[in-house]
mmCIF file of C-alpha atoms in Angstrom:
data_model
loop_
_atom_site.group_PDB
_atom_site.id
_atom_site.type_symbol
_atom_site.label_atom_id
_atom_site.label_comp_id
_atom_site.label_asym_id
_atom_site.label_seq_id
_atom_site.Cartn_x
_atom_site.Cartn_y
_atom_site.Cartn_z
ATOM 1 C CA MET A 29 58.564 -21.065 53.170
ATOM 2 C CA LEU A 30 58.741 -18.485 55.955
ATOM 3 C CA VAL A 31 61.259 -16.040 54.452
ATOM 4 C CA GLY A 32 62.315 -15.620 50.825
ATOM 5 C CA VAL A 33 65.374 -13.534 49.961
ATOM 6 C CA GLN A 34 65.839 -12.631 46.309
ATOM 7 C CA GLY A 35 68.859 -10.809 44.869
ATOM 8 C CA VAL A 36 69.534 -8.843 48.053
ATOM 9 C CA THR A 37 72.474 -6.413 48.164
ATOM 10 C CA LYS A 38 73.558 -4.141 51.020
ATOM 11 C CA GLN A 39 76.391 -1.619 50.777
ATOM 12 C CA PHE A 40 78.025 0.705 53.280
ATOM 13 C CA THR A 41 80.156 3.748 52.530
ATOM 14 C CA THR A 42 83.236 4.482 54.649
ATOM 15 C CA LEU A 43 85.032 7.693 53.674
ATOM 16 C CA ASP A 44 85.616 7.145 49.939
ATOM 17 C CA THR A 45 85.186 3.367 50.025
ATOM 18 C CA VAL A 46 82.006 1.463 49.183
ATOM 19 C CA ILE A 47 81.822 -1.899 50.967
ATOM 20 C CA THR A 48 79.397 -4.501 49.648
ATOM 21 C CA ALA A 49 78.496 -6.421 52.784
ATOM 22 C CA VAL A 50 75.811 -8.581 51.144
ATOM 23 C CA ASP A 51 76.084 -9.194 47.407
ATOM 24 C CA GLU A 52 73.064 -10.458 45.432
ATOM 25 C CA VAL A 53 72.087 -13.121 47.964
ATOM 26 C CA SER A 54 69.083 -15.357 47.331
ATOM 27 C CA LEU A 55 67.793 -18.033 49.705
ATOM 28 C CA GLU A 56 64.662 -19.465 51.297
ATOM 29 C CA ILE A 57 64.115 -20.276 54.970
ATOM 30 C CA GLU A 58 61.514 -22.912 55.691
ATOM 31 C CA VAL A 59 59.067 -22.823 58.581
ATOM 32 C CA GLY A 60 60.434 -24.685 61.605
ATOM 33 C CA SER A 61 63.979 -24.934 60.268
ATOM 34 C CA ILE A 62 67.203 -24.109 62.119
ATOM 35 C CA VAL A 63 69.713 -22.412 59.826
ATOM 36 C CA ALA A 64 73.326 -21.532 60.649
ATOM 37 C CA LEU A 65 75.083 -18.650 58.903
ATOM 38 C CA THR A 66 78.836 -19.198 59.052
ATOM 39 C CA GLY A 67 81.876 -17.399 57.694
ATOM 40 C CA ALA A 68 84.820 -15.273 58.718
ATOM 41 C CA SER A 69 84.411 -11.950 60.512
ATOM 42 C CA GLY A 70 83.399 -9.365 57.926
ATOM 43 C CA SER A 71 81.954 -11.963 55.566
ATOM 44 C CA GLY A 72 78.482 -10.433 55.725
ATOM 45 C CA LYS A 73 76.622 -12.958 57.853
ATOM 46 C CA SER A 74 75.646 -10.459 60.570
ATOM 47 C CA THR A 75 74.515 -7.939 57.948
ATOM 48 C CA LEU A 76 72.341 -10.610 56.342
ATOM 49 C CA LEU A 77 70.880 -11.435 59.748
ATOM 50 C CA HIS A 78 70.113 -7.738 60.323
ATOM 51 C CA LEU A 79 68.402 -7.555 56.930
ATOM 52 C CA LEU A 80 66.181 -10.521 57.848
ATOM 53 C CA GLY A 81 65.212 -8.701 61.040
ATOM 54 C CA ALA A 82 64.627 -5.361 59.266
ATOM 55 C CA LEU A 83 67.349 -3.746 61.375
ATOM 56 C CA ASP A 84 68.821 -2.756 57.993
ATOM 57 C CA ILE A 85 67.066 -2.306 54.645
ATOM 58 C CA PRO A 86 68.671 -3.680 51.455
ATOM 59 C CA ASP A 87 69.819 -1.421 48.655
ATOM 60 C CA ALA A 88 68.504 -3.902 46.088
ATOM 61 C CA GLY A 89 66.447 -7.077 46.032
ATOM 62 C CA THR A 90 63.441 -8.247 48.019
ATOM 63 C CA ILE A 91 62.826 -9.976 51.356
ATOM 64 C CA THR A 92 59.394 -11.586 51.547
ATOM 65 C CA VAL A 93 57.964 -12.906 54.810
ATOM 66 C CA THR A 94 54.955 -15.175 54.455
ATOM 67 C CA GLY A 95 52.014 -16.134 56.600
ATOM 68 C CA GLY A 96 52.116 -13.281 59.111
ATOM 69 C CA PRO A 97 49.061 -11.594 60.676
ATOM 70 C CA ASP A 98 49.147 -9.009 57.860
ATOM 71 C CA GLY A 99 49.651 -11.599 55.126
ATOM 72 C CA ASP A 100 52.758 -11.887 52.985
ATOM 73 C CA GLN A 101 55.012 -8.828 53.280
ATOM 74 C CA ASP A 102 57.937 -7.516 51.244
ATOM 75 C CA LEU A 103 60.118 -5.820 53.865
ATOM 76 C CA THR A 104 61.564 -3.465 51.264
ATOM 77 C CA LYS A 105 58.133 -1.915 50.715
ATOM 78 C CA LEU A 106 57.054 -1.382 54.312
ATOM 79 C CA ASN A 107 56.877 2.057 55.916
ATOM 80 C CA ARG A 108 58.527 2.845 59.258
ATOM 81 C CA LYS A 109 55.444 1.953 61.286
ATOM 82 C CA GLN A 110 55.019 -1.361 59.487
ATOM 83 C CA LEU A 111 58.713 -2.183 59.912
ATOM 84 C CA ALA A 112 58.484 -1.475 63.649
ATOM 85 C CA ALA A 113 55.494 -3.815 63.885
ATOM 86 C CA TYR A 114 57.423 -6.504 62.000
ATOM 87 C CA ARG A 115 60.431 -6.174 64.330
ATOM 88 C CA ARG A 116 58.163 -6.593 67.364
ATOM 89 C CA GLY A 117 57.231 -10.005 65.987
ATOM 90 C CA ILE A 118 60.866 -11.126 65.696
ATOM 91 C CA GLY A 119 62.981 -12.484 68.537
ATOM 92 C CA PHE A 120 66.545 -11.133 68.653
ATOM 93 C CA VAL A 121 69.464 -12.638 70.591
ATOM 94 C CA PHE A 122 72.790 -10.784 70.466
ATOM 95 C CA GLN A 123 76.353 -11.635 71.475
ATOM 96 C CA GLN A 124 76.460 -8.750 73.967
ATOM 97 C CA PHE A 125 73.160 -9.739 75.684
ATOM 98 C CA ASN A 126 71.987 -6.059 75.586
ATOM 99 C CA LEU A 127 70.204 -6.248 78.922
ATOM 100 C CA LEU A 128 69.387 -3.026 80.774
ATOM 101 C CA PRO A 129 71.578 -3.116 83.904
ATOM 102 C CA THR A 130 69.274 -1.046 86.103
ATOM 103 C CA LEU A 131 66.271 -3.307 85.479
ATOM 104 C CA THR A 132 65.364 -6.586 87.110
ATOM 105 C CA VAL A 133 65.363 -9.820 85.171
ATOM 106 C CA ILE A 134 61.603 -9.853 84.650
ATOM 107 C CA ASP A 135 61.564 -6.214 83.545
ATOM 108 C CA ASN A 136 64.274 -6.981 80.996
ATOM 109 C CA VAL A 137 62.222 -9.853 79.620
ATOM 110 C CA THR A 138 59.140 -7.662 79.209
ATOM 111 C CA VAL A 139 60.980 -4.695 77.601
ATOM 112 C CA PRO A 140 59.782 -5.634 74.053
ATOM 113 C CA LEU A 141 56.177 -5.247 75.247
ATOM 114 C CA ILE A 142 56.590 -1.611 76.335
ATOM 115 C CA PRO A 143 55.723 -0.123 72.902
ATOM 116 C CA LEU A 144 52.332 -1.825 73.300
ATOM 117 C CA GLY A 145 51.744 -0.272 76.731
ATOM 118 C CA LYS A 146 52.496 -1.348 80.282
ATOM 119 C CA PRO A 147 53.027 -5.114 80.399
ATOM 120 C CA SER A 148 49.941 -6.791 81.827
ATOM 121 C CA ALA A 149 49.881 -9.228 84.711
ATOM 122 C CA GLN A 150 49.330 -11.958 82.122
ATOM 123 C CA ALA A 151 52.449 -10.842 80.229
ATOM 124 C CA ARG A 152 54.518 -10.886 83.409
ATOM 125 C CA ASP A 153 53.218 -14.379 84.156
ATOM 126 C CA ARG A 154 54.375 -15.414 80.678
ATOM 127 C CA ALA A 155 57.776 -13.844 81.384
ATOM 128 C CA ARG A 156 58.069 -15.888 84.593
ATOM 129 C CA GLN A 157 57.202 -19.057 82.676
ATOM 130 C CA LEU A 158 59.822 -18.269 80.038
ATOM 131 C CA LEU A 159 62.407 -17.665 82.743
ATOM 132 C CA ALA A 160 61.560 -21.072 84.189
ATOM 133 C CA ASP A 161 61.834 -22.579 80.690
ATOM 134 C CA VAL A 162 65.382 -21.211 80.290
ATOM 135 C CA GLY A 163 66.424 -22.435 83.732
ATOM 136 C CA LEU A 164 66.055 -19.238 85.776
ATOM 137 C CA PRO A 165 63.049 -19.715 88.036
ATOM 138 C CA ASP A 166 62.743 -17.417 91.035
ATOM 139 C CA ARG A 167 65.192 -14.847 89.632
ATOM 140 C CA ASP A 168 62.465 -12.356 88.643
ATOM 141 C CA HIS A 169 63.627 -9.497 90.857
ATOM 142 C CA THR A 170 67.381 -9.988 90.500
ATOM 143 C CA LEU A 171 69.207 -7.141 88.776
ATOM 144 C CA ALA A 172 70.675 -8.150 85.434
ATOM 145 C CA THR A 173 74.140 -7.050 86.563
ATOM 146 C CA ARG A 174 74.133 -9.714 89.298
ATOM 147 C CA LEU A 175 73.896 -12.577 86.804
ATOM 148 C CA SER A 176 76.700 -14.506 85.132
ATOM 149 C CA GLY A 177 77.226 -14.231 81.382
ATOM 150 C CA GLY A 178 75.406 -17.481 80.733
ATOM 151 C CA GLN A 179 72.497 -16.424 82.914
ATOM 152 C CA GLN A 180 72.286 -13.083 81.120
ATOM 153 C CA GLN A 181 72.107 -14.867 77.784
ATOM 154 C CA ARG A 182 69.291 -17.035 79.140
ATOM 155 C CA VAL A 183 67.413 -13.861 80.084
ATOM 156 C CA ALA A 184 68.056 -12.541 76.565
ATOM 157 C CA ILE A 185 66.557 -15.718 75.094
ATOM 158 C CA ALA A 186 63.488 -15.394 77.324
ATOM 159 C CA ARG A 187 63.171 -11.766 76.177
ATOM 160 C CA ALA A 188 63.391 -12.890 72.545
ATOM 161 C CA LEU A 189 60.417 -15.232 73.104
ATOM 162 C CA ILE A 190 58.119 -12.861 74.995
ATOM 163 C CA ASN A 191 56.240 -11.792 71.848
ATOM 164 C CA GLN A 192 55.776 -15.426 70.761
ATOM 165 C CA PRO A 193 57.768 -14.915 67.549
ATOM 166 C CA ARG A 194 57.711 -17.325 64.643
ATOM 167 C CA LEU A 195 61.313 -16.352 63.850
ATOM 168 C CA VAL A 196 64.290 -15.902 66.191
ATOM 169 C CA LEU A 197 67.527 -14.350 64.895
ATOM 170 C CA ALA A 198 70.662 -14.958 66.958
ATOM 171 C CA ASP A 199 73.956 -13.172 66.240
ATOM 172 C CA GLU A 200 76.968 -15.002 67.746
ATOM 173 C CA PRO A 201 74.910 -15.959 70.842
ATOM 174 C CA THR A 202 77.759 -17.977 72.384
ATOM 175 C CA GLY A 203 80.612 -15.666 71.395
ATOM 176 C CA ASN A 204 81.166 -14.247 74.884
ATOM 177 C CA LEU A 205 80.694 -17.483 76.817
ATOM 178 C CA ASP A 206 83.004 -20.212 78.060
ATOM 179 C CA SER A 207 82.744 -23.591 76.335
ATOM 180 C CA THR A 208 80.596 -25.259 78.998
ATOM 181 C CA THR A 209 78.106 -22.390 79.162
ATOM 182 C CA ALA A 210 78.132 -22.072 75.373
ATOM 183 C CA SER A 211 77.153 -25.733 75.056
ATOM 184 C CA GLN A 212 74.220 -25.170 77.427
ATOM 185 C CA ILE A 213 73.051 -22.130 75.435
ATOM 186 C CA ILE A 214 73.332 -24.107 72.174
ATOM 187 C CA ASP A 215 71.137 -26.843 73.650
ATOM 188 C CA LEU A 216 68.648 -24.237 74.808
ATOM 189 C CA LEU A 217 68.468 -22.469 71.439
ATOM 190 C CA LEU A 218 68.159 -25.678 69.429
ATOM 191 C CA GLY A 219 65.376 -26.824 71.741
ATOM 192 C CA LEU A 220 63.244 -23.790 70.932
ATOM 193 C CA ARG A 221 61.792 -25.451 67.849
ATOM 194 C CA ASP A 222 60.493 -28.346 69.932
ATOM 195 C CA THR A 223 59.273 -26.278 72.890
ATOM 196 C CA HIS A 224 58.010 -23.168 71.061
ATOM 197 C CA GLY A 225 57.779 -24.112 67.365
ATOM 198 C CA THR A 226 60.319 -21.446 66.512
ATOM 199 C CA THR A 227 62.266 -21.023 63.270
ATOM 200 C CA LEU A 228 65.867 -19.987 63.999
ATOM 201 C CA VAL A 229 68.586 -18.320 61.953
ATOM 202 C CA ILE A 230 71.888 -18.219 63.840
ATOM 203 C CA ALA A 231 75.119 -16.459 62.848
ATOM 204 C CA THR A 232 78.018 -18.344 64.397
ATOM 205 C CA HIS A 233 81.753 -18.996 64.164
ATOM 206 C CA ASP A 234 81.336 -22.325 65.959
ATOM 207 C CA PRO A 235 81.458 -25.259 63.484
ATOM 208 C CA ASP A 236 80.052 -27.661 66.081
ATOM 209 C CA PHE A 237 77.060 -25.361 66.600
ATOM 210 C CA ALA A 238 76.513 -25.117 62.828
ATOM 211 C CA ALA A 239 76.728 -28.907 62.461
ATOM 212 C CA ARG A 240 73.834 -29.339 64.892
ATOM 213 C CA CYS A 241 71.541 -27.095 62.842
ATOM 214 C CA ASP A 242 69.429 -28.400 59.947
ATOM 215 C CA ARG A 243 71.365 -26.411 57.379
ATOM 216 C CA SER A 244 74.649 -24.523 57.256
ATOM 217 C CA ILE A 245 75.127 -21.564 54.891
ATOM 218 C CA THR A 246 78.669 -20.275 54.509
ATOM 219 C CA ILE A 247 78.999 -16.605 53.560
ATOM 220 C CA ARG A 248 82.174 -15.401 51.854
ATOM 221 C CA ASP A 249 82.692 -11.800 50.684
ATOM 222 C CA GLY A 250 78.973 -11.125 50.976
ATOM 223 C CA ARG A 251 77.902 -14.051 48.814
ATOM 224 C CA ILE A 252 76.649 -17.540 49.590
ATOM 225 C CA HIS A 253 79.632 -19.850 49.159
ATOM 226 C CA THR A 254 78.020 -23.108 50.279
ATOM 227 C CA ASP A 255 74.504 -24.087 51.389
ATOM 228 C CA THR A 256 74.534 -27.558 52.901
ATOM 229 C CA PRO A 257 71.942 -29.668 54.735
ATOM 230 C CA THR A 258 73.560 -31.063 57.867
ATOM 231 C CA ARG A 259 71.018 -33.744 58.654
#
């Protein structure tokens, strides 16, 4: 097991309304697995993804990550510094790409390294290799704004891998792409396990994408509705 979620609940308050986005969810994510989180908009799948990445902290329950450099960790008990260190070891891929438009491609890929100091020549060499791996060789000095949507998502995937994460979390990574480009990005993401040994958890509306993962978890009203192996 890489991640264990036990009885996790997350609520948000809007005016006088309390919304339970994730409601007593328990699950385990195995090392090297590819897991799809599916469900309607507002079902809670993105919130659950954010909880796994420590972008949000649950109101109840525990999230245990095993086998890291600091041993097993319960995310709910970490301080701010420890949470920041944990996030640096996670790869994030978002629907909106979230690239910095004034930076070149290679500088966008190395952004996650900045908290550790100026990226070294070795780190930039790794960034170039990752860009080649995602099909963008020789685009190092191109501004992000000059790339197509599919190319920007490839840069975002390279950025997600720069810290050599064991876990990559992707939130609707093909949501803003045409069907042909989306298919290419799906192939690229699913290949990460083979090329980089990465465990992936992917929130998606695309049933074909979910069917190609090892396991599909459907979220409904913040709870796990189904949890089905797909292969």
